[in-house]
Coordinates of C-alpha atoms and ligand atoms in Angstrom, one line a residue:
M1 CA 0.4 15.6 42.8
V2 CA 0.1 12.3 40.9
K3 CA 2.5 12.0 38.0
I4 CA 1.7 10.0 34.9
C5 CA 4.1 9.2 32.1
C6 CA 3.1 7.5 28.9
I7 CA 5.8 5.8 26.7
G8 CA 4.7 6.1 23.1
A9 CA 3.2 9.2 21.6
G10 CA 1.2 7.5 18.9
Y11 CA -2.5 7.2 17.9
V12 CA -3.3 5.7 21.2
G13 CA -0.9 7.3 23.7
G14 CA -1.3 10.9 22.4
P15 CA -5.1 11.3 22.5
T16 CA -5.6 9.2 25.6
M17 CA -3.1 11.2 27.7
A18 CA -4.4 14.5 26.3
V19 CA -7.9 13.6 27.6
I20 CA -6.6 12.4 31.0
A21 CA -4.8 15.7 31.3
L22 CA -7.9 17.6 30.4
K23 CA -10.2 15.8 32.8
C24 CA -7.7 15.6 35.7
P25 CA -6.1 19.0 36.1
S26 CA -4.4 17.8 39.3
I27 CA -2.4 15.2 37.5
E28 CA 0.7 16.0 35.6
V29 CA 0.9 14.0 32.4
A30 CA 4.1 13.5 30.3
V31 CA 4.0 11.8 27.0
V32 CA 7.4 10.6 25.9
D33 CA 8.7 9.0 22.7
I34 CA 12.1 8.1 21.1
S35 CA 10.9 9.7 17.9
V36 CA 12.2 13.3 17.8
P37 CA 10.0 14.3 14.8
R38 CA 6.9 12.9 16.6
I39 CA 7.5 14.9 19.8
T40 CA 8.4 18.0 17.8
A41 CA 5.1 17.8 16.0
W42 CA 3.1 17.2 19.3
N43 CA 4.7 20.4 20.5
S44 CA 3.8 22.4 17.4
D45 CA 0.7 23.7 15.7
Q46 CA 0.7 20.8 13.3
L47 CA 0.0 17.7 15.4
P48 CA 1.4 14.4 14.1
I49 CA -2.1 12.8 13.8
Y50 CA -5.4 14.1 12.5
E51 CA -8.2 13.5 14.9
P52 CA -11.4 15.6 15.2
G53 CA -11.4 17.6 18.4
L54 CA -7.8 16.6 19.4
E55 CA -6.3 20.0 18.7
D56 CA -8.6 21.8 21.1
V57 CA -7.9 19.4 23.9
V58 CA -4.1 19.6 23.4
K59 CA -4.1 23.4 23.2
E60 CA -6.0 23.6 26.5
C61 CA -3.6 21.4 28.4
R62 CA -0.2 21.6 26.8
G63 CA 2.2 23.4 29.0
R64 CA -0.3 23.3 31.9
N65 CA -0.3 19.7 33.0
L66 CA 0.4 18.0 29.6
F67 CA 3.9 17.8 28.3
F68 CA 5.5 16.0 25.3
S69 CA 9.2 15.1 25.6
T70 CA 11.9 12.9 24.3
D71 CA 13.5 12.7 27.7
V72 CA 12.0 9.3 28.3
E73 CA 14.1 8.3 31.3
K74 CA 13.6 11.5 33.3
H75 CA 9.8 11.3 33.0
V76 CA 9.6 7.6 33.7
R77 CA 11.8 8.0 36.8
E78 CA 9.5 10.7 38.2
A79 CA 6.2 9.0 37.4
D80 CA 3.9 7.2 39.8
I81 CA 2.0 5.5 36.9
V82 CA 3.7 4.6 33.7
F83 CA 1.5 3.7 30.7
V84 CA 3.2 1.7 27.9
S85 CA 1.8 2.5 24.5
V86 CA 4.5 1.5 22.1
N87 CA 4.0 -0.3 18.8
T88 CA 3.5 -4.1 18.7
P89 CA 3.8 -5.0 15.0
T90 CA 3.4 -8.4 13.6
K91 CA 6.7 -10.3 13.5
T92 CA 8.2 -10.4 10.1
R93 CA 10.8 -13.1 10.7
G94 CA 11.6 -15.9 13.1
L95 CA 9.2 -18.0 15.2
G96 CA 5.6 -17.0 14.5
A97 CA 6.5 -14.7 11.6
G98 CA 3.4 -13.2 9.9
K99 CA 1.2 -13.9 13.0
A100 CA 2.8 -13.4 16.4
A101 CA 3.2 -9.9 17.9
D102 CA 6.7 -8.5 17.9
L103 CA 7.3 -7.4 21.5
T104 CA 10.8 -5.9 21.0
Y105 CA 9.6 -2.4 21.7
W106 CA 7.7 -3.5 24.7
E107 CA 10.6 -5.4 26.2
S108 CA 13.0 -2.6 25.7
A109 CA 10.6 -0.2 27.3
A110 CA 10.2 -2.6 30.3
R111 CA 13.9 -3.0 30.7
M112 CA 14.3 0.8 30.6
I113 CA 11.6 1.3 33.3
A114 CA 13.4 -1.2 35.6
D115 CA 16.8 0.5 34.9
V116 CA 15.8 4.1 35.7
S117 CA 13.2 3.6 38.4
K118 CA 14.0 4.8 42.0
S119 CA 10.5 4.6 43.5
D120 CA 7.5 2.2 43.4
K121 CA 5.4 2.3 40.2
I122 CA 2.3 1.1 38.6
V123 CA 3.1 0.0 35.0
V124 CA 0.0 -0.1 32.7
E125 CA -0.2 -2.1 29.5
K126 CA -2.0 0.2 27.1
S127 CA -1.1 -1.2 23.7
T128 CA -2.8 -4.5 22.7
V129 CA -0.5 -7.4 23.5
P130 CA -0.7 -11.2 23.4
V131 CA -2.4 -12.7 26.5
K132 CA 0.1 -13.3 29.3
T133 CA 2.4 -10.4 28.2
A134 CA 1.9 -8.9 31.6
E135 CA 3.4 -11.9 33.2
A136 CA 6.5 -11.6 31.0
I137 CA 6.8 -7.9 31.7
E138 CA 6.4 -8.5 35.4
K139 CA 9.3 -11.0 35.3
I140 CA 11.5 -8.4 33.5
L141 CA 10.6 -5.7 36.1
T142 CA 10.9 -7.8 39.2
H143 CA 14.2 -9.5 38.2
N144 CA 15.8 -6.1 37.6
S145 CA 13.9 -4.2 40.4
K146 CA 16.6 -3.4 43.0
G147 CA 13.9 -3.8 45.7
I148 CA 11.3 -1.5 43.9
N149 CA 7.7 -2.6 43.9
F150 CA 6.1 -2.7 40.4
Q151 CA 2.4 -3.5 40.0
I152 CA 1.3 -4.4 36.5
L153 CA -2.1 -3.5 35.2
S154 CA -3.7 -4.2 31.8
N155 CA -5.9 -1.3 30.7
P156 CA -6.6 -1.9 27.0
E157 CA -7.8 1.1 24.9
F158 CA -11.0 0.7 22.9
L159 CA -11.0 4.1 21.1
A160 CA -11.5 4.1 17.3
E161 CA -9.6 6.5 15.1
G162 CA -11.6 9.3 13.7
T163 CA -13.8 9.4 16.9
A164 CA -11.0 9.0 19.5
I165 CA -11.8 12.1 21.5
E166 CA -15.6 11.3 21.6
D167 CA -14.7 7.7 22.6
L168 CA -12.4 8.9 25.3
F169 CA -14.9 11.4 26.7
K170 CA -17.7 8.8 26.8
P171 CA -16.3 5.3 26.7
D172 CA -18.7 2.3 26.6
R173 CA -16.4 0.9 29.2
V174 CA -13.0 1.3 30.8
L175 CA -11.4 -2.1 31.5
I176 CA -8.7 -2.5 34.2
G177 CA -7.1 -5.9 34.8
G178 CA -4.8 -6.6 37.7
R179 CA -3.4 -9.1 40.2
E180 CA -5.8 -10.5 42.7
T181 CA -3.4 -9.6 45.5
P182 CA -3.8 -6.7 48.0
G183 CA -1.0 -4.8 46.1
G184 CA -2.8 -5.5 42.8
Q185 CA -6.1 -4.4 44.0
K186 CA -4.6 -1.2 45.4
A187 CA -3.1 -0.4 42.0
I188 CA -6.4 -1.1 40.3
Q189 CA -8.1 1.4 42.6
A190 CA -5.4 4.0 41.9
L191 CA -6.0 3.8 38.2
K192 CA -9.8 3.6 38.7
D193 CA -9.5 6.9 40.6
V194 CA -8.0 8.6 37.6
Y195 CA -10.8 7.5 35.2
A196 CA -13.5 8.1 37.8
Q197 CA -12.9 11.8 37.4
W198 CA -15.1 11.7 34.3
V199 CA -16.3 8.1 33.6
P200 CA -19.3 6.8 35.6
E201 CA -18.3 4.1 38.1
D202 CA -20.5 1.4 36.5
R203 CA -18.6 1.7 33.3
I204 CA -15.2 1.0 34.9
L205 CA -14.8 -2.8 34.8
T206 CA -12.2 -4.6 36.8
T207 CA -11.0 -8.2 36.0
N208 CA -7.9 -10.3 36.3
L209 CA -4.9 -9.6 34.1
W210 CA -5.6 -12.3 31.5
S211 CA -9.2 -11.5 31.1
A212 CA -8.4 -7.8 30.4
E213 CA -5.7 -8.8 27.8
L214 CA -7.9 -11.3 26.1
S215 CA -11.0 -9.1 26.1
K216 CA -9.2 -6.6 23.8
L217 CA -8.2 -9.2 21.3
A218 CA -11.7 -10.7 21.5
A219 CA -13.5 -7.4 21.0
N220 CA -11.5 -6.6 17.9
A221 CA -12.0 -10.1 16.5
F222 CA -15.8 -9.9 17.0
L223 CA -15.9 -6.4 15.4
A224 CA -13.9 -7.6 12.4
Q225 CA -16.0 -10.7 12.2
R226 CA -19.1 -8.6 11.8
I227 CA -17.6 -6.8 8.8
S228 CA -16.4 -10.0 7.2
S229 CA -19.9 -11.5 7.7
V230 CA -21.6 -8.6 6.0
N231 CA -18.9 -8.5 3.3
A232 CA -19.5 -12.2 2.6
M233 CA -23.2 -11.5 2.3
S234 CA -22.4 -8.6 -0.1
A235 CA -20.9 -11.1 -2.6
L236 CA -24.1 -13.2 -2.3
C237 CA -26.2 -10.1 -2.7
E238 CA -24.5 -9.3 -6.0
A239 CA -25.0 -12.8 -7.2
T240 CA -28.7 -12.9 -6.3
G241 CA -30.0 -9.4 -6.8
A242 CA -30.5 -8.7 -3.1
N243 CA -29.4 -5.4 -1.7
V244 CA -26.8 -5.6 1.1
S245 CA -28.0 -2.4 2.8
Q246 CA -31.5 -3.7 3.0
V247 CA -30.3 -7.1 4.3
A248 CA -28.0 -5.5 6.9
Y249 CA -30.8 -3.2 8.1
A250 CA -33.2 -6.1 8.4
V251 CA -30.7 -8.2 10.2
G252 CA -29.5 -5.4 12.5
K253 CA -33.1 -4.7 13.7
D254 CA -32.9 -7.9 15.7
S255 CA -31.9 -6.5 19.1
R256 CA -29.7 -9.6 19.7
I257 CA -27.6 -8.6 16.7
G258 CA -27.9 -4.7 16.8
P259 CA -27.5 -2.2 13.9
K260 CA -23.9 -1.0 14.3
F261 CA -20.9 -2.1 12.4
L262 CA -22.8 -3.8 9.5
N263 CA -21.6 -1.6 6.7
A264 CA -20.4 -3.6 3.7
S265 CA -17.1 -2.2 2.4
V266 CA -14.1 -2.9 0.2
G267 CA -12.6 -4.4 3.4
F268 CA -11.6 -3.4 6.8
G269 CA -8.2 -1.8 7.5
G270 CA -6.5 -0.1 10.4
S271 CA -3.7 -1.0 12.7
C272 CA -5.7 -3.3 14.9
F273 CA -8.1 -5.8 13.3
Q274 CA -5.7 -7.8 11.2
K275 CA -2.9 -7.6 13.6
D276 CA -5.0 -8.6 16.6
I277 CA -6.7 -11.5 14.8
L278 CA -3.3 -12.9 13.6
N279 CA -2.2 -12.6 17.1
L280 CA -5.2 -14.5 18.4
V281 CA -4.7 -17.2 15.7
Y282 CA -1.1 -17.6 16.9
I283 CA -2.1 -17.9 20.5
C284 CA -4.7 -20.5 19.7
E285 CA -2.2 -22.5 17.7
C286 CA 0.3 -22.3 20.5
N287 CA -2.3 -23.5 23.0
G288 CA -3.2 -26.6 20.9
L289 CA -6.5 -25.2 19.5
P290 CA -6.2 -25.5 15.7
E291 CA -9.9 -25.5 15.1
V292 CA -10.3 -22.2 17.0
A293 CA -7.4 -20.8 15.1
E294 CA -8.9 -21.9 11.8
Y295 CA -12.2 -20.3 12.7
W296 CA -10.7 -16.8 13.2
K297 CA -8.4 -17.0 10.2
Q298 CA -11.5 -17.0 8.0
V299 CA -12.3 -13.4 9.1
I300 CA -9.0 -12.3 7.5
K301 CA -9.4 -14.6 4.4
I302 CA -12.8 -13.0 3.7
N303 CA -11.3 -9.6 4.1
D304 CA -8.6 -10.4 1.5
Y305 CA -11.2 -12.0 -0.7
Q306 CA -13.3 -8.8 -0.6
K307 CA -10.4 -6.7 -1.8
T308 CA -9.5 -9.1 -4.6
R309 CA -13.2 -9.2 -5.6
F310 CA -13.2 -5.4 -5.9
V311 CA -10.1 -5.3 -8.1
N312 CA -11.5 -8.1 -10.2
R313 CA -14.8 -6.3 -10.6
V314 CA -13.0 -3.1 -11.8
V315 CA -10.8 -4.9 -14.3
A316 CA -13.6 -7.2 -15.6
S317 CA -16.0 -4.3 -16.1
M318 CA -13.5 -2.4 -18.1
F319 CA -13.1 -5.0 -20.9
N320 CA -10.7 -7.1 -18.8
T321 CA -7.9 -4.6 -18.8
V322 CA -7.0 -1.4 -17.1
S323 CA -3.5 -1.3 -18.7
G324 CA -2.6 2.3 -19.5
K325 CA -6.0 3.6 -18.3
K326 CA -6.2 6.4 -15.8
V327 CA -8.1 5.3 -12.7
A328 CA -8.9 8.0 -10.1
V329 CA -8.8 6.7 -6.5
L330 CA -10.8 8.8 -4.1
G331 CA -9.8 8.2 -0.5
F332 CA -6.7 6.3 0.7
A333 CA -7.0 6.4 4.6
F334 CA -8.4 3.2 6.2
K335 CA -11.6 5.1 7.2
K336 CA -12.9 8.7 7.1
D337 CA -11.7 11.4 9.6
T338 CA -8.2 10.0 9.9
G339 CA -5.0 10.4 8.0
D340 CA -3.9 6.9 9.1
T341 CA -3.1 4.5 6.3
R342 CA -2.0 1.5 8.2
E343 CA -3.4 -1.7 6.6
T344 CA -5.8 0.4 4.5
P345 CA -7.6 -1.6 1.9
A346 CA -6.6 1.1 -0.6
I347 CA -3.0 -0.3 -0.5
D348 CA -4.1 -3.7 -1.7
V349 CA -6.6 -2.4 -4.2
C350 CA -4.1 0.1 -5.7
K351 CA -1.4 -2.6 -5.9
G352 CA -3.9 -4.9 -7.6
L353 CA -4.7 -2.2 -10.2
L354 CA -1.0 -1.3 -10.6
G355 CA -0.4 -5.0 -11.2
D356 CA -2.7 -4.7 -14.2
K357 CA -0.7 -1.6 -15.3
A358 CA -3.3 1.1 -14.5
K359 CA -2.2 4.7 -14.1
L360 CA -3.5 5.9 -10.7
S361 CA -4.4 9.4 -9.7
I362 CA -5.1 9.4 -6.0
Y363 CA -6.8 12.0 -3.8
D364 CA -7.3 11.9 0.0
P365 CA -8.0 15.0 2.0
Q366 CA -5.7 13.9 4.8
V367 CA -3.0 11.8 3.3
N368 CA 0.0 13.3 1.5
E369 CA 2.0 12.0 -1.4
D370 CA 5.0 10.9 0.6
Q371 CA 2.8 8.6 2.7
I372 CA 1.0 7.1 -0.3
Q373 CA 4.2 6.5 -2.2
R374 CA 5.8 4.9 0.9
D375 CA 2.8 2.7 1.5
L376 CA 2.7 1.5 -2.1
S377 CA 6.4 0.6 -2.1
M378 CA 6.4 -1.1 1.2
N379 CA 6.1 -4.8 2.0
K380 CA 3.2 -6.2 4.0
F381 CA 3.7 -5.9 7.8
D382 CA 6.5 -3.3 7.5
W383 CA 4.1 -0.5 8.2
D384 CA 4.2 -0.6 12.0
H385 CA 8.0 -0.7 12.3
P386 CA 9.7 2.5 13.3
L387 CA 11.0 3.0 9.8
H388 CA 7.4 3.9 8.9
L389 CA 7.5 6.7 11.5
Q390 CA 10.6 8.4 10.2
P391 CA 10.9 10.4 7.1
M392 CA 12.6 8.4 4.3
S393 CA 12.9 8.6 0.6
P394 CA 10.5 6.0 -0.9
T395 CA 11.0 4.4 -4.2
T396 CA 8.5 6.3 -6.2
V397 CA 5.8 4.2 -7.9
K398 CA 5.9 5.9 -11.3
Q399 CA 2.3 4.9 -12.4
V400 CA 1.0 6.9 -9.4
S401 CA 0.3 10.6 -9.1
V402 CA -1.2 12.2 -6.0
V403 CA -3.3 15.3 -6.3
W404 CA -5.1 17.6 -3.9
D405 CA -8.7 17.6 -5.2
A406 CA -11.2 15.1 -6.5
Y407 CA -11.8 17.0 -9.8
T408 CA -8.1 16.9 -10.8
A409 CA -8.0 13.2 -9.9
T410 CA -10.9 12.3 -12.0
K411 CA -10.1 14.5 -15.1
D412 CA -9.8 12.4 -18.2
A413 CA -10.0 9.2 -16.1
H414 CA -11.7 6.1 -17.3
A415 CA -12.9 5.1 -13.9
V416 CA -13.3 6.3 -10.3
C417 CA -12.7 4.0 -7.3
I418 CA -14.1 5.3 -3.9
L419 CA -12.0 3.6 -1.2
T420 CA -12.7 5.8 1.9
E421 CA -16.1 7.1 3.0
W422 CA -15.1 10.8 3.3
D423 CA -18.3 12.9 3.6
E424 CA -17.1 15.2 0.8
F425 CA -17.4 12.3 -1.7
K426 CA -21.2 12.3 -1.1
T427 CA -21.6 15.9 -2.3
L428 CA -19.2 16.1 -5.3
D429 CA -20.5 17.6 -8.5
Y430 CA -20.7 14.2 -10.3
Q431 CA -22.1 15.8 -13.5
K432 CA -19.0 17.9 -13.8
I433 CA -16.8 14.8 -13.1
Y434 CA -18.7 12.8 -15.7
D435 CA -18.3 15.5 -18.3
N436 CA -14.5 15.5 -17.8
M437 CA -14.1 11.7 -17.9
Q438 CA -13.4 9.2 -20.8
K439 CA -16.5 7.3 -21.9
P440 CA -17.9 4.9 -20.9
A441 CA -17.3 6.4 -17.4
F442 CA -17.2 4.0 -14.5
I443 CA -17.6 4.5 -10.8
F444 CA -16.7 1.7 -8.4
D445 CA -17.9 2.6 -4.9
G446 CA -16.2 0.5 -2.3
R447 CA -17.9 2.3 0.6
N448 CA -21.5 2.6 -0.5
V449 CA -21.5 6.4 -0.3
V450 CA -22.9 7.5 -3.7
D451 CA -26.5 7.8 -4.9
L452 CA -26.6 5.0 -7.4
E453 CA -29.7 6.1 -9.2
K454 CA -28.5 9.7 -9.6
L455 CA -25.2 8.6 -11.0
R456 CA -26.8 6.2 -13.5
E457 CA -29.1 9.0 -14.6
I458 CA -26.0 11.1 -15.4
G459 CA -24.7 8.3 -17.5
F460 CA -22.1 6.5 -15.3
I461 CA -21.8 2.7 -15.1
V462 CA -21.9 2.3 -11.4
Y463 CA -20.8 -0.6 -9.1
S464 CA -21.5 -0.4 -5.4
I465 CA -20.6 -3.2 -3.0
G466 CA -23.4 -5.6 -2.5
K467 CA -26.0 -3.7 -4.6
P468 CA -27.9 -5.1 -7.5
L469 CA -25.7 -5.0 -10.6
D470 CA -26.6 -2.9 -13.6
A471 CA -26.9 -4.6 -17.0
W472 CA -23.3 -3.7 -18.1
L473 CA -21.8 -5.3 -15.0
K474 CA -24.0 -8.4 -15.5
D475 CA -22.6 -8.8 -19.0
M476 CA -19.1 -8.5 -17.8
P477 CA -18.7 -11.3 -15.2
L478 CA -15.7 -11.6 -13.0
S479 CA -13.1 -13.3 -15.2
L480 CA -10.2 -15.6 -14.7
N481 CA -8.0 -13.1 -16.6
C482 CA -7.3 -11.4 -13.3
I483 CA -5.2 -14.4 -12.2
T484 CA -2.0 -12.3 -11.9
W485 CA -3.6 -10.3 -9.1
L486 CA -4.9 -13.4 -7.5
E487 CA -1.5 -15.0 -7.5
W488 CA -0.1 -11.8 -6.0
L489 CA -2.7 -12.0 -3.2
C490 CA -2.1 -15.6 -2.5
S491 CA 1.6 -14.9 -1.9
D492 CA 0.4 -12.7 1.0
I493 CA -2.1 -15.3 2.3
K494 CA 0.9 -17.6 2.8
Y495 CA 1.5 -15.6 6.0
I496 CA -1.5 -17.0 7.6
S497 CA -2.1 -20.4 6.1
Ligands
UDX501 C1 -10.8 -0.5 16.0 C2 -11.9 -0.7 17.1 O1 -13.1 -0.2 16.7 C3 -11.4 -0.1 18.4 O2 -12.4 -0.4 19.4 C4 -10.1 -0.6 18.8 O3 -9.6 0.1 19.9 C5 -9.1 -0.3 17.6 O4 -9.5 -1.0 16.4 P1 -10.3 1.5 14.3 O5 -9.5 0.5 13.6 O6 -9.6 2.8 14.7 O7 -10.8 0.9 15.7 O8 -11.6 1.9 13.5 P2 -13.0 1.1 13.2 O9 -14.0 2.1 13.2 O10 -13.2 -0.1 14.1 O11 -12.8 0.6 11.7 C6 -11.9 -0.4 11.3 C7 -12.1 -0.7 9.8 O12 -13.4 -1.4 9.6 C8 -12.1 0.5 8.9 O13 -11.4 0.2 7.7 C9 -13.6 0.7 8.6 O14 -13.8 1.4 7.4 C10 -14.1 -0.7 8.5 N1 -15.5 -0.8 8.8 C11 -16.1 -0.5 10.0 C12 -16.3 -1.4 7.8 O15 -15.9 -1.8 6.7 N2 -17.7 -1.5 8.1 C13 -18.2 -1.2 9.3 O16 -19.4 -1.4 9.4 C14 -17.4 -0.6 10.3
UDX502 C1 -33.7 -19.3 16.5 C2 -33.7 -17.8 16.3 O1 -33.3 -17.2 17.6 C3 -35.0 -17.3 15.9 O2 -35.0 -15.9 15.7 C4 -35.5 -18.0 14.6 O3 -36.7 -17.6 14.2 C5 -35.4 -19.6 14.8 O4 -34.1 -20.0 15.3 P1 -34.5 -21.0 18.4 O5 -33.7 -22.0 17.7 O6 -35.9 -21.3 18.7 O7 -34.6 -19.6 17.6 O8 -33.8 -20.6 19.8 P2 -32.6 -19.7 20.1 O9 -32.9 -18.9 21.4 O10 -32.1 -18.8 19.0 O11 -31.5 -20.7 20.5 C6 -30.9 -21.6 19.6 C7 -29.8 -22.4 20.2 O12 -28.7 -21.6 20.5 C8 -30.2 -23.1 21.5 O13 -29.7 -24.4 21.5 C9 -29.6 -22.2 22.6 O14 -29.4 -22.9 23.8 C10 -28.3 -21.8 21.9 N1 -27.7 -20.5 22.4 C11 -28.4 -19.4 22.3 C12 -26.4 -20.6 23.0 O15 -25.8 -21.6 23.1 N2 -25.9 -19.4 23.5 C13 -26.6 -18.2 23.4 O16 -26.0 -17.1 23.8 C14 -27.9 -18.2 22.8
ADP503 P1 -0.5 3.1 18.4 O1 -1.4 3.2 17.2 O2 -0.6 1.8 19.2 O3 -0.5 4.3 19.3 P2 1.9 4.1 17.1 O4 2.8 3.3 16.2 O5 1.1 5.2 16.6 O6 1.0 3.0 17.8 O7 2.8 4.6 18.3 C1 3.8 3.9 19.1 C2 4.9 4.9 19.5 O8 5.8 4.3 20.4 C3 5.8 5.4 18.3 O9 5.7 6.8 18.2 C4 7.2 4.9 18.7 O10 8.2 5.8 18.3 C5 7.1 4.8 20.2 N1 8.1 3.9 20.8 C6 8.4 2.6 20.5 N2 9.3 2.1 21.3 C7 9.6 3.1 22.2 C8 10.5 3.2 23.4 N3 11.2 2.1 23.8 N4 10.5 4.3 24.1 C9 9.7 5.4 23.7 N5 8.9 5.4 22.6 C10 8.8 4.2 21.9

């Protein structure tokens, strides 16, 4: 029986291993983590992450050929294939701070593998890492190997949160990079055999190590670039009276461009896009390619601009101040169908509104108060450090209350900001919401989910990203009074400029 061990029971490691266990009943899969609360949760009825379909998969395999454990060393020692799926946050200090990936967790995992191994192993990079990390890991392993043979593979994961199980069941492609030596090719074949149990052969691509590592960074950079491109267009649409949905539809009909991933929004979030682009920028700079670095930086700058623009629009529309006003925030997760808040645009938007002294009432169906308070009191880039994963007592942001339904959040509010595209926000009783709000009642839709005309008929003043502005908004142009927020944002941009 082949034994697989995955180090890191997070958003990537957990679902990926659960699906491997489901599809390969003859393989024993152990998912290990140093975080006791995480492993306890994986072994309970309340899984540590919310992902549609995940619970069913875990229930079917857990205890059969899928195990969650904190006994990291035992399971690594026994495994034939070790996946490494630990966090790789952006460095917060030292060389490359604010851009380079912090490989501390990776390095300590590699050293531990070398220490405890007693038999040959295939070590698989699963978390996104800078190009040529495999080479560094190979060095750590072979210098400490005591004669054991380690083969390194890069097998980046392309699943998106919220659709992780679907993506794992039917991936567009599985990418496996390895050494072009007989040993490397044998290792590639062994991992290919695992995926071939459910993925068609023509979707399993094999490349050299560096191509596999770079493809992951490139794919995320291209995806993020599409969003920044459509978001840049959304600003121009508002200025000209064009409708961004119509423009995106027309552009996406060109088969060379394609229709997906062209939804204008308040900005992209999530643990990957910004981190991977910063990483790419750093790698370009280190390789003497400043023009290329500059090109990719723009994707992040536009994303920051989009969040700023949204806050400015809110403040400008409401007579240039939100001080003391109740603003309801609907949605805090970085996208629908996940409880993940890493790099969610909601953090920056909420901080911007708090900077102008708004009182926020936040509702998200999957994010609890502790998480929101922690996110709003945390510094940028701290989110992916282990501190984030452990319970801790956050400094409470007093202007923020977190509630468990949209009607409580919006009661007596001056404005509603929709920051995540949860389906339930499309079918709320907006007449009831309007009746219970202060007047004039504003809705700022950062995800283009509401029916503009219907809401205007009810009496709302509505702003929707990239859509023609109504008369009120035209009369309240974006103002320089929002300079405090801009200054705050610029202090963050320092990281990348
Ligand atoms: C992404 C990649 O899609 C995935 O392949 C990779 O493995 C990890 O990073 P994820 O971050 O989980 O996945 O979600 P994704 O669906 O890509 O959304 C990222 C952000 O972009 C979200 O905030 C989402 O709301 C935003 N987005 C996405 C848009 O604003 N507009 C779009 O058209 C699509
Ligand atoms: C373009 C648009 O494709 C077309 O829809 C529009 O109506 C007019 O502009 P055209 O300039 O005639 O058409 O040719 P196109 O095939 O788009 O190529 C433009 C340039 O891009 C060429 O120099 C081509 O060699 C180059 N190119 C194209 C690349 O370098 N790489 C590619 O992958 C594709
Ligand atoms: P991702 O989104 O890439 O899956 P997460 O942050 O959700 O990232 O998960 C990474 C996991 O890796 C965390 O649960 C963390 O506790 C775990 N981890 C980090 N370093 C180690 C290590 N040396 N040994 C075991 N687990 C680790």
